[in-house]
Amino acid sequence: MAVFEDLPEECIAAILSLTTPLDAGRLSLISKTFRSATHSDAVWDKFLPSDSNFIDSIISQSPSLSNLPTKKALYLALSDRPIIIDNGKKSFQLDRKSGKKCCMLAARSLTIVWGDTELYWNWIVMSDSRFPEVAKLNHVWWLEIRGMINTHALSPNTRYGVYLVFKMIDARGFEYIPVHLSVCVEGGNSSTKIVCLDPKVEPMPHNGAGRRNRHMRMMLRRLEDKVIGLQRPSVRSDGWLEIEMGEFFNSGIEHEEVHMSVIETKAGQLKENFFVEGIEIRPKQDN
């Protein structure tokens, strides 16, 4: 690395701008010259999304960002926490390591069948949600949630994962019911998976003798068999649950619509106390 020490700091900054934010942080440990170069606006301007109009739009919806003194400070602010945009219907954030765009569609931006009928769904405030309100399922038999995002809002040359973000508080009707999740790029690839949204399904008791109990055990086993081995949600760092719905690659060559759905309409099972925060689209970790 001694050969780089003889280069002007501007040249080192130009080289660093061709790496990633994670690599720039590591290279800053080499020397004082490198450390100084990693603070350059020329470096962090390359790490920010290239669409300046998009960044200006984000800043206009979060005025505190306009007072930041450097491009690095702006990058760190955009990657530190979600920025609520579009009147509370979406959030935006940069992935800290890569600078790729992350987006969450709030429940209000999704199409929820009977979502505006208070008998079936309510819109409530939850203190641990990033959004002004979330959707609370009172009770339905027919569960259908759909969302859409245009790839123009995402980073090019990036593989994205799509995640349903939700909670269950004294929930009913999800324990042994398979749910269909799908992600479809318009005119392109689509994927569908069957999952169990209940994070803690336990085996049903099979005790008891007699014909009636034997019949009951058979029914219970059939219910269990439907969800054995199915993917289940995991707990996020913010306390919500998430489950991966699918993934897609955004080439960035064309602006395409990505459609997502959560559907369970066949079991005839009443479902209750399911809280939907939204659907998150973020870069896969292998990017």
mmCIF file with all atom_site columns, C-alpha atoms in Angstrom, residues 208-219 221:
data_model
loop_
_atom_site.group_PDB
_atom_site.id
_atom_site.type_symbol
_atom_site.label_atom_id
_atom_site.label_alt_id
_atom_site.label_comp_id
_atom_site.label_asym_id
_atom_site.label_entity_id
_atom_site.label_seq_id
_atom_site.pdbx_PDB_ins_code
_atom_site.Cartn_x
_atom_site.Cartn_y
_atom_site.Cartn_z
_atom_site.occupancy
_atom_site.B_iso_or_equiv
_atom_site.pdbx_formal_charge
_atom_site.auth_seq_id
_atom_site.auth_comp_id
_atom_site.auth_asym_id
_atom_site.auth_atom_id
_atom_site.pdbx_PDB_model_num
ATOM 1  C CA . GLY A 1 208 ? -57.395 -40.632 24.804 1.00 0.00 ? 208 GLY A CA 1
ATOM 2  C CA . ALA A 1 209 ? -58.938 -43.922 23.751 1.00 0.00 ? 209 ALA A CA 1
ATOM 3  C CA . GLY A 1 210 ? -62.179 -44.960 22.100 1.00 0.00 ? 210 GLY A CA 1
ATOM 4  C CA . ARG A 1 211 ? -63.614 -44.546 18.610 1.00 0.00 ? 211 ARG A CA 1
ATOM 5  C CA . ARG A 1 212 ? -64.419 -40.864 19.046 1.00 0.00 ? 212 ARG A CA 1
ATOM 6  C CA . ASN A 1 213 ? -60.915 -40.064 20.280 1.00 0.00 ? 213 ASN A CA 1
ATOM 7  C CA . ARG A 1 214 ? -59.343 -42.114 17.495 1.00 0.00 ? 214 ARG A CA 1
ATOM 8  C CA . HIS A 1 215 ? -61.350 -40.132 14.967 1.00 0.00 ? 215 HIS A CA 1
ATOM 9  C CA . MET A 1 216 ? -60.261 -36.901 16.630 1.00 0.00 ? 216 MET A CA 1
ATOM 10 C CA . ARG A 1 217 ? -56.596 -37.964 16.558 1.00 0.00 ? 217 ARG A CA 1
ATOM 11 C CA . MET A 1 218 ? -56.859 -38.668 12.838 1.00 0.00 ? 218 MET A CA 1
ATOM 12 C CA . MET A 1 219 ? -58.329 -35.231 12.228 1.00 0.00 ? 219 MET A CA 1
ATOM 13 C CA . ARG A 1 221 ? -52.874 -35.440 12.433 1.00 0.00 ? 221 ARG A CA 1
#
